[in-house]
Short mmCIF file of C-alpha atoms in Angstrom, two decimals:
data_model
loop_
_atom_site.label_atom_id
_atom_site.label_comp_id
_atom_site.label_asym_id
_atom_site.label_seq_id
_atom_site.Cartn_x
_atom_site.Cartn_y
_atom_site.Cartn_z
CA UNK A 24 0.00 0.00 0.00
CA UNK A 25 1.54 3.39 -0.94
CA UNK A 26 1.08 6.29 0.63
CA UNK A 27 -0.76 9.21 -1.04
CA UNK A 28 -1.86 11.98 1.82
CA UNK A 29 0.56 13.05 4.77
CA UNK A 30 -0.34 15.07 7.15
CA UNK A 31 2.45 17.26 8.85
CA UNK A 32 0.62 20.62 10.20
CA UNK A 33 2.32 21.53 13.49
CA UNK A 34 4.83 19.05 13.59
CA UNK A 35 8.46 19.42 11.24
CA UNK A 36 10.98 21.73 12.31
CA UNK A 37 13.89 22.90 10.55
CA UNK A 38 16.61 20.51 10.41
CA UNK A 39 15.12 17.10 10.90
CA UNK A 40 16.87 14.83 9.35
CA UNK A 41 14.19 12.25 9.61
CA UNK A 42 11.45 14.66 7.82
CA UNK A 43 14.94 15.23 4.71
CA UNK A 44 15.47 11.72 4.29
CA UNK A 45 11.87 10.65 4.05
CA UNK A 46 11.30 13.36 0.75
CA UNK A 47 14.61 13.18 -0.19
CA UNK A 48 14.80 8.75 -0.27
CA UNK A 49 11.64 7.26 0.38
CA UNK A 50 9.57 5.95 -2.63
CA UNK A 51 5.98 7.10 -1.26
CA UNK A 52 7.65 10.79 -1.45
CA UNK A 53 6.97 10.52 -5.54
CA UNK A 54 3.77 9.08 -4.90
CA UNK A 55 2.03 11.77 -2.44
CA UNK A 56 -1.28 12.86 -3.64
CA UNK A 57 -1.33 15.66 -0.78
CA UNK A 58 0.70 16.99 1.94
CA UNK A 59 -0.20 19.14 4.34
CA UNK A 60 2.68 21.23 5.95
CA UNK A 61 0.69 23.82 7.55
CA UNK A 62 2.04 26.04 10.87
CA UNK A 63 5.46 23.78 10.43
CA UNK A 64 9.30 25.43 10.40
CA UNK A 65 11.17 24.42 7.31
CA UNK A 66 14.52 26.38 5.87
CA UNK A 67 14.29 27.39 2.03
CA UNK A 68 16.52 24.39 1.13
CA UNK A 69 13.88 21.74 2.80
CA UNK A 70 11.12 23.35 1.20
CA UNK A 71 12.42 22.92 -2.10
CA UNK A 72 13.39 18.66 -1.59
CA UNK A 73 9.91 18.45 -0.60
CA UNK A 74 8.62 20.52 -3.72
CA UNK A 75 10.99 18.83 -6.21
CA UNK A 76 10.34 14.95 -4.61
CA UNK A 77 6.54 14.85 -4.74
CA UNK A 78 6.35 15.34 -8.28
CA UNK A 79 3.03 13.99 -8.35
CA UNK A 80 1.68 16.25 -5.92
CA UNK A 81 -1.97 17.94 -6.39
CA UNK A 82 -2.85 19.56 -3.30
CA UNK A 83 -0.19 21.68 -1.04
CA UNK A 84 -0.85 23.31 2.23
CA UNK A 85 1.61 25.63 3.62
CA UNK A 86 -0.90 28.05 5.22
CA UNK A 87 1.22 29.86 8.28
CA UNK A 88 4.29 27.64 7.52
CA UNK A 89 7.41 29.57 8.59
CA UNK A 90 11.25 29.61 6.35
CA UNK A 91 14.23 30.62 8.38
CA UNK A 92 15.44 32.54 6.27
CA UNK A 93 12.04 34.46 5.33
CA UNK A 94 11.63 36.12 9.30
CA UNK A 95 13.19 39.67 7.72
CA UNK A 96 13.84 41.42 4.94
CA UNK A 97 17.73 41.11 5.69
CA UNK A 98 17.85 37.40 5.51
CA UNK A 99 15.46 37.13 2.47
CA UNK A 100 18.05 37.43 0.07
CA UNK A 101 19.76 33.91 1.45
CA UNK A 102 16.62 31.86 0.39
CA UNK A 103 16.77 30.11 -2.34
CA UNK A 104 14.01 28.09 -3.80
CA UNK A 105 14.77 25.89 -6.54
CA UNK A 106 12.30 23.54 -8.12
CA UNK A 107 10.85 23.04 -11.64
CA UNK A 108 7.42 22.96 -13.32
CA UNK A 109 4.65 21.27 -11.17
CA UNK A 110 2.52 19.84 -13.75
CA UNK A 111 0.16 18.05 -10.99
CA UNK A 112 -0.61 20.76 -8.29
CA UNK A 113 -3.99 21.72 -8.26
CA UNK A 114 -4.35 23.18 -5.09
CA UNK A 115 -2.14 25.78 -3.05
CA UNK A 116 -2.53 27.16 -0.22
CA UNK A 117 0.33 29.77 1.38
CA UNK A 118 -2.05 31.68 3.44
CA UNK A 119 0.09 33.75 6.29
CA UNK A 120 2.71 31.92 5.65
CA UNK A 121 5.94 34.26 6.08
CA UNK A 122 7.43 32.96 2.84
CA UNK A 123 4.56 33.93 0.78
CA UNK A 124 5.91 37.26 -0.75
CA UNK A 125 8.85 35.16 -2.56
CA UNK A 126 7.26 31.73 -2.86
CA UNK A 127 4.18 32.81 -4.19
CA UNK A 128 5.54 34.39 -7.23
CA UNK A 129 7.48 31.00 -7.97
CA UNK A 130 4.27 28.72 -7.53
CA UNK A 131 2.25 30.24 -9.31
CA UNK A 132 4.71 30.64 -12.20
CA UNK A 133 5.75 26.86 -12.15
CA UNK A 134 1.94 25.84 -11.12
CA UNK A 135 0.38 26.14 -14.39
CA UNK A 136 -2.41 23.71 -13.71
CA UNK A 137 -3.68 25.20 -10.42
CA UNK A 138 -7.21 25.27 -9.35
CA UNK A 139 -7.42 26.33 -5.82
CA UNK A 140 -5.42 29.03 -4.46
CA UNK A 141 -5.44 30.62 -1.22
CA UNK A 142 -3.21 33.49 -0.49
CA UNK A 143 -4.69 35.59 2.07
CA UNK A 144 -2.07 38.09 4.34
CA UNK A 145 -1.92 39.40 7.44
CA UNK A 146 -0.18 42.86 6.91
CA UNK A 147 2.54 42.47 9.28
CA UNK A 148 3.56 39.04 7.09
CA UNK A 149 3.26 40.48 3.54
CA UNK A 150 4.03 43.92 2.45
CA UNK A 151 1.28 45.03 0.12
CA UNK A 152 3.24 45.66 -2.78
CA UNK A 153 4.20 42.15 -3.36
CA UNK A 154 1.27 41.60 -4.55
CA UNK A 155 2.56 43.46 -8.56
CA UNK A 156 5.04 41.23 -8.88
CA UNK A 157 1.70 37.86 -8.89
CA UNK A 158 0.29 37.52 -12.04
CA UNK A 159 -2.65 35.05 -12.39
CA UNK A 160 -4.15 35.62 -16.39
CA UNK A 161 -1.61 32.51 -17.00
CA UNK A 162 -3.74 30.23 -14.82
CA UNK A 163 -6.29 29.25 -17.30
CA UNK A 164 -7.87 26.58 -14.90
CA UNK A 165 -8.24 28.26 -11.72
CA UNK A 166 -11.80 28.65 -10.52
CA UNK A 167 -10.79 29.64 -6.97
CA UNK A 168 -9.03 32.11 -5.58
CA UNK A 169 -8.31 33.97 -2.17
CA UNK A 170 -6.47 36.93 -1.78
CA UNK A 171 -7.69 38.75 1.01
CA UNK A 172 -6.61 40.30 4.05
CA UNK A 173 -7.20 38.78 7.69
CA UNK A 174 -6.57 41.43 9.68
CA UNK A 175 -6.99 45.05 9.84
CA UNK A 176 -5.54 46.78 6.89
CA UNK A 177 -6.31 47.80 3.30
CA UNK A 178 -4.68 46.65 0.13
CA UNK A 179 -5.40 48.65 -3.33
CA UNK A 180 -7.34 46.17 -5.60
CA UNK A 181 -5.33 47.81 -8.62
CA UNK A 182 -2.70 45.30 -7.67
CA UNK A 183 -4.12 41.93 -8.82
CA UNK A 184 -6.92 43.17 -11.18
CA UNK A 185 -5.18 43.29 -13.90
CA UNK A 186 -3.89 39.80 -13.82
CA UNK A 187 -7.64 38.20 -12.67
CA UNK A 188 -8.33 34.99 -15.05
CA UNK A 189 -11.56 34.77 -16.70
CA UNK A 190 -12.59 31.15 -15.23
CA UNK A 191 -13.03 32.45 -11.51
CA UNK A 192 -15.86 31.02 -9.96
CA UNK A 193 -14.69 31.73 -6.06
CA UNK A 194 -13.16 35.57 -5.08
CA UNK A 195 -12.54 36.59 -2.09
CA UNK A 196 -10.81 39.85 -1.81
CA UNK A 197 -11.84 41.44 1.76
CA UNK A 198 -9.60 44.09 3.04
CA UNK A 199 -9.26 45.60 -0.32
CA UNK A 200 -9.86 49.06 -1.44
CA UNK A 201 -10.72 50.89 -4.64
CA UNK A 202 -12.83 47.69 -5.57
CA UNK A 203 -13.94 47.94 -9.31
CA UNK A 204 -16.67 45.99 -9.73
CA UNK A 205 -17.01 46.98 -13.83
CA UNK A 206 -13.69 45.72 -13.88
CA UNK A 207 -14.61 42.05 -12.10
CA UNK A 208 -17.80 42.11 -14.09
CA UNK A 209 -16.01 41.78 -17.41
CA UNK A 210 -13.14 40.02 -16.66
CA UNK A 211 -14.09 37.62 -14.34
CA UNK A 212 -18.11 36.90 -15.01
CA UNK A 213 -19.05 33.44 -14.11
CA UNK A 214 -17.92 33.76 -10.35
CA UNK A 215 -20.93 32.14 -8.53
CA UNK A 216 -19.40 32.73 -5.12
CA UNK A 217 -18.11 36.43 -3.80
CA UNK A 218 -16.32 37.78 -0.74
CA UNK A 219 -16.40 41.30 0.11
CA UNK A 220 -15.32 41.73 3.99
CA UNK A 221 -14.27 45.51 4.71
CA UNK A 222 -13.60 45.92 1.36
CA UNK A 223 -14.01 49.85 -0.06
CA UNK A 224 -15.18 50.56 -3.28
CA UNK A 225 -14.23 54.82 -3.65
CA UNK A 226 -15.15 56.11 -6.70
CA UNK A 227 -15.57 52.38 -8.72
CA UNK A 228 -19.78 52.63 -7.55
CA UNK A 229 -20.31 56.44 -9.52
CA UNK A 230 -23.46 56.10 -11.57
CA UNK A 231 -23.22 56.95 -15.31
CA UNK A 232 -25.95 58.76 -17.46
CA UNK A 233 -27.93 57.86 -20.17
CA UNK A 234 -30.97 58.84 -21.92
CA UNK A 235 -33.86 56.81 -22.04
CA UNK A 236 -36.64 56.09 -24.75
CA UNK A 237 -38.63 58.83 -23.54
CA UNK A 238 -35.93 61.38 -22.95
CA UNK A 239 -35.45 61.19 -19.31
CA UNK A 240 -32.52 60.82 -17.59
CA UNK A 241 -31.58 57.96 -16.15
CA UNK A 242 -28.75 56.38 -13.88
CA UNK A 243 -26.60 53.19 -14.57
CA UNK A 244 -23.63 51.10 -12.59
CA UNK A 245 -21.85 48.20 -13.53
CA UNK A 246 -23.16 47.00 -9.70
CA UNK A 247 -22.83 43.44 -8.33
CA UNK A 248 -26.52 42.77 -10.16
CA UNK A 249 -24.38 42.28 -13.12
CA UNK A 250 -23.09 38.77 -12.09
CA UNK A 251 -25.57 36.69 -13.94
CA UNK A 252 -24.14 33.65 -12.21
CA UNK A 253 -23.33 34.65 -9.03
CA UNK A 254 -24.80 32.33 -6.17
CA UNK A 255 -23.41 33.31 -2.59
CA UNK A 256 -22.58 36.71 -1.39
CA UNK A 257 -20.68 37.63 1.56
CA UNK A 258 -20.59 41.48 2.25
CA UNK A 259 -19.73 42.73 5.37
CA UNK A 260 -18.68 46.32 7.00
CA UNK A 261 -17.91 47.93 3.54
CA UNK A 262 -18.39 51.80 3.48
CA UNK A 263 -20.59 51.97 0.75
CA UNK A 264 -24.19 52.34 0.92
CA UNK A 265 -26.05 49.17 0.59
CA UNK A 266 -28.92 49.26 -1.81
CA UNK A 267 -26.33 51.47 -4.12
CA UNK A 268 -24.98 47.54 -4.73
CA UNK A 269 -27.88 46.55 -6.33
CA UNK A 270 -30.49 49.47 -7.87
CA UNK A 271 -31.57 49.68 -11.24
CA UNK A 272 -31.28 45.91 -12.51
CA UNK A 273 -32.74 42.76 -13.86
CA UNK A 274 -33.67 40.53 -11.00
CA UNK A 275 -30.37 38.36 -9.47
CA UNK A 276 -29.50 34.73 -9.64
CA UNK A 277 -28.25 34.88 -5.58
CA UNK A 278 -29.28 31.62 -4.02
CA UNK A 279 -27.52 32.86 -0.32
CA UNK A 280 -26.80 36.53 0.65
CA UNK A 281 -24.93 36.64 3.90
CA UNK A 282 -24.26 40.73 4.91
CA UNK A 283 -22.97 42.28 8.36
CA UNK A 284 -21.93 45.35 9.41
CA UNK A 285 -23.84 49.05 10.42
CA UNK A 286 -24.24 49.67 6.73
CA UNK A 287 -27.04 47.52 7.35
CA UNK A 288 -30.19 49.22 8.46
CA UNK A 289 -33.85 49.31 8.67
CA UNK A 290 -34.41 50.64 4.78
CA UNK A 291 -31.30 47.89 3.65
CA UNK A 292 -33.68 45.25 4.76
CA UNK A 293 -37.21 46.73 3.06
CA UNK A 294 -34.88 46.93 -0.04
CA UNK A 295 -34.10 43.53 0.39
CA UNK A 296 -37.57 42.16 1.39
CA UNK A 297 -39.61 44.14 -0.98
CA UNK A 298 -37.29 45.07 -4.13
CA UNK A 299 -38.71 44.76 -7.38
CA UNK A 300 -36.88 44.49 -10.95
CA UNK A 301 -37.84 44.58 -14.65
CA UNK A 302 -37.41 41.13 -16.79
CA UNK A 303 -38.79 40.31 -20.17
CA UNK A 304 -41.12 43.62 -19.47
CA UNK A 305 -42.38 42.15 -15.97
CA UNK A 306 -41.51 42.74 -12.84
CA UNK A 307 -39.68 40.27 -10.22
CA UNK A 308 -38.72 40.21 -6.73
CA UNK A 309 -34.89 41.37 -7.65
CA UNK A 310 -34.37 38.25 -4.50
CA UNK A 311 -36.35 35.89 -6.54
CA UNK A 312 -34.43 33.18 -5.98
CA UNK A 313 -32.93 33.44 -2.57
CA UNK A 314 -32.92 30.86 -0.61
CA UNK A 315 -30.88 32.20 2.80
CA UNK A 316 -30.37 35.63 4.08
CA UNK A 317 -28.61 35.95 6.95
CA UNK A 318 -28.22 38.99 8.62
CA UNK A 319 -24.91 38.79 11.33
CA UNK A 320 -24.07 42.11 13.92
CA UNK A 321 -26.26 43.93 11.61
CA UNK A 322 -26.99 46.84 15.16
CA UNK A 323 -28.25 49.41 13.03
CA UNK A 324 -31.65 46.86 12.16
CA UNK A 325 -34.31 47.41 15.02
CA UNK A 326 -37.72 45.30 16.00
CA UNK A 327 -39.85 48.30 13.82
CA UNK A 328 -37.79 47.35 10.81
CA UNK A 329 -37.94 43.57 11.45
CA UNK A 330 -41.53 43.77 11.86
CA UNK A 331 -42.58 45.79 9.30
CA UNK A 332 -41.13 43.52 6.39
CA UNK A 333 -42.79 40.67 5.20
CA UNK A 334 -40.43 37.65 4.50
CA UNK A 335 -43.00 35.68 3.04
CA UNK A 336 -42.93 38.05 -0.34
CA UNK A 337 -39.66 36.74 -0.80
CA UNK A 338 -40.82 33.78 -3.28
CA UNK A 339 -37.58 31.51 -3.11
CA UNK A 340 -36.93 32.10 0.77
CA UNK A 341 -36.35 29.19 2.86
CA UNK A 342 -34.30 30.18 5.81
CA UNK A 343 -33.61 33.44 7.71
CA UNK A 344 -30.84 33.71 9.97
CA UNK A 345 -30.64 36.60 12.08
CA UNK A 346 -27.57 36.32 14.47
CA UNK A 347 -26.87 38.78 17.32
CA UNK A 348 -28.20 41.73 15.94
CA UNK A 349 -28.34 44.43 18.91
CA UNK A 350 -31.44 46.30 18.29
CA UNK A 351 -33.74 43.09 17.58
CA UNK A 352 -35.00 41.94 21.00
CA UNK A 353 -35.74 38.33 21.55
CA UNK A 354 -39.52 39.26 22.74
CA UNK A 355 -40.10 41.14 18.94
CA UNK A 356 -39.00 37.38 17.47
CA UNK A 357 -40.73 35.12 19.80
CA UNK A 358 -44.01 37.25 18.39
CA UNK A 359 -42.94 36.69 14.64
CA UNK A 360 -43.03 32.83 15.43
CA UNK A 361 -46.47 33.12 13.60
CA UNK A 362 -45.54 34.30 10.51
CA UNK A 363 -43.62 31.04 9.88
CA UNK A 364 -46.56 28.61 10.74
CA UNK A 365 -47.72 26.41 8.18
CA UNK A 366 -45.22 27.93 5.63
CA UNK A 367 -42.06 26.74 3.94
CA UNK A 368 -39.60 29.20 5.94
CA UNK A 369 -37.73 28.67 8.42
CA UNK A 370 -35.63 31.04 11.63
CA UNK A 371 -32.59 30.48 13.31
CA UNK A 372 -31.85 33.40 15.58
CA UNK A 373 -29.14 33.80 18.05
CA UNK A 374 -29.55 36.51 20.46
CA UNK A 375 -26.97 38.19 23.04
CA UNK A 376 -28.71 37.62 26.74
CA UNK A 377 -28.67 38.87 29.94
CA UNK A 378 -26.75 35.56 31.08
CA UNK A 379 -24.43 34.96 28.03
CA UNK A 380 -23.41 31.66 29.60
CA UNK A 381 -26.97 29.90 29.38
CA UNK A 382 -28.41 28.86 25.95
CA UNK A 383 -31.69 28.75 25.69
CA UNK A 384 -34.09 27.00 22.89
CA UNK A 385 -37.67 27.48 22.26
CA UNK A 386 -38.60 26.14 19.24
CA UNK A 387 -41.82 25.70 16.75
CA UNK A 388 -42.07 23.26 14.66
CA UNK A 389 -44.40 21.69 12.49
CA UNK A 390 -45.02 19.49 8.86
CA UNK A 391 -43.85 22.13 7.03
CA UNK A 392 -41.22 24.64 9.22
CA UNK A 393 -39.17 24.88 11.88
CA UNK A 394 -38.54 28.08 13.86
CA UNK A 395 -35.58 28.30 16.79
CA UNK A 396 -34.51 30.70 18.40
CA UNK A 397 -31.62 30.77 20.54
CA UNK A 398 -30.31 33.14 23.76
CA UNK A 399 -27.09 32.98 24.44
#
């Protein structure tokens, strides 16, 4: 039986000669399938035996792995990776890893089947600018790809747009500022799954003019609406004003819209609940097909603008998720338990109590919904 996964995270340091010998002798080393070295310490020379022995290798995880040689800029110049075109890796991952600002570059180059890649910073780790000298377009067969921030800190999008393949189908690029959504909606427009944590968008959202048929003027934005296959949307704290995201389109193909943050308020959700669009010269629900909203630290939503929207208008709905938003008191949801009964929605809602140690479930439930509600 040969081995094809090995899973490492946490446990090689630099200079084992144990973990050399094994990629550097054994047989099963050409016949991994994946290896997972995250949160390990390796020195520049290691990494590159492991690289250049697994030559079969699809899936690599060095997600807050750490080089010697990599801990400042002084010593950088010492590491040197050698390896040569990985025909089989299909997934990467070098997410806050310290090396990532001179490995990346050289994966990706000698990567050119790669499917999966996750390179999100912390900006202590990875100077922003590194991120001009990673270009992507070459990747014709990656559908997924991560390069946001985890912490505190803006990048400028302008340094990866430009190198954004077409056959994206998973972005995530929180922490980013100057989004241009125009820009992502013509270069990259089957993505079906979007991340926009504390991004900022600046000027990319300004409305254009045009005349209509009967002479009027009107006001159009290449706005996230323009994803005709976009399925899951996760925006949260942004500084841009909600329903701005969204006006003056044909309905949306969103099947989950996940959204946190103050920009979130009382007329966001009526726009959400009750927006209409034009198809085919009729009008939609511009939800129609949403499945799951769920609306997380949203504090600027109260119990008068829960109330006052009704859920059911949303055709597709199934589940509503409203997690520990500040202004919604538990008594306002335990009352909207009959909105739910005998219908095909469902609510999950976890409020902040008076005791945050207890948890506490009431629930409703019947043929066709369940409602729960949780304290805690």
């Amino acid at each position: 039986i040969s081995l094809k996964e090995l899973f490492l995270s946490g446990t090689a340091k630099s200079g084992s000669r144990h973990f050399t010998n094994f990629f550097t002798k054994s047989p099963d080393a050409d016949r991994l399938y994946a290896l997972d070295l995250s949160r390990t310490t390796l020195c520049a020379a290691e990494l590159s035996a492991v690289i250049t022995s697994c030559r079969r290798l699809q899936k690599l995880n060095l997600a807050e792995t750490v080089v010697e040689e990599c801990y400042c800029a002084v010593h950088q110049e010492k590491a040197e990776f050698t390896w040569t075109i990985i025909d089989n890796l299909r997934e990467l991952n070098v997410s806050c890893s310290n090396a990532s600002p001179l490995i990346l570059p050289l994966l990706v180059e000698s990567s050119p089947g790669l499917e999966k890649l996750f390179a999100s910073t912390r900006r202590l780790i990875t100077p922003y600018c590194i991120r001009s000298s990673v270009h992507f377009n070459h990747l014709h067969q990656l559908t997924s790809l991560d390069v946001s921030f985890v912490e505190t800190g803006y990048e400028d999008f302008g340094l990866v747009k430009y190198s954004l393949p077409p056959a994206l189908k998973y972005l995530d690029i929180s922490g980013h500022m100057n989004v241009d959504i125009s820009y992502l909606v013509a270069t990259c427009p089957y993505i079906a799954h979007l991340k926009l944590h504390q991004c900022r968008f600046g000027l990319s959202l300004a409305m254009q003019t045009y005349t209509d048929d009967m002479g009027g003027i009107c006001y159009y934005s290449h706005t996230l609406s323009n994803f005709h296959f976009l399925k899951r949307l996760e925006i949260r704290y942004t500084d841009v004003d909600f329903v701005s995201l969204f006006e003056h389109h044909t309905p949306l193909p969103l099947l989950e819209l996940v959204v946190s943050g103050d920009f979130i308020d009382d007329r966001s959700l009526k726009f959400i609940v009750n927006a209409r669009a034009t198809e085919n010269a009729r009008s939609h629900h511009l939800f129609k097909n949403l499945e799951l909203l769920h609306l997380n630290n949203c504090n600027k939503i109260t119990d008068n603008g829960v109330e006052s929207c009704d859920f059911l208008l949303m055709p597709s709905l199934t589940r509503l998720v409203i997690e520990r938003c500040s202004k919604i008191g538990a008594g306002r949801l335990h009352r909207m338990k009959h909105w739910f009964t005998g219908s095909k929605l469902s609510l999950t809602c976890f409020i902040n109590d008076e005791r945050p140690r207890t948890v506490k479930k009431q629930s409703l439930s019947n043929q066709n919904n369940y409602v729960e509600i949780v304290l805690g």
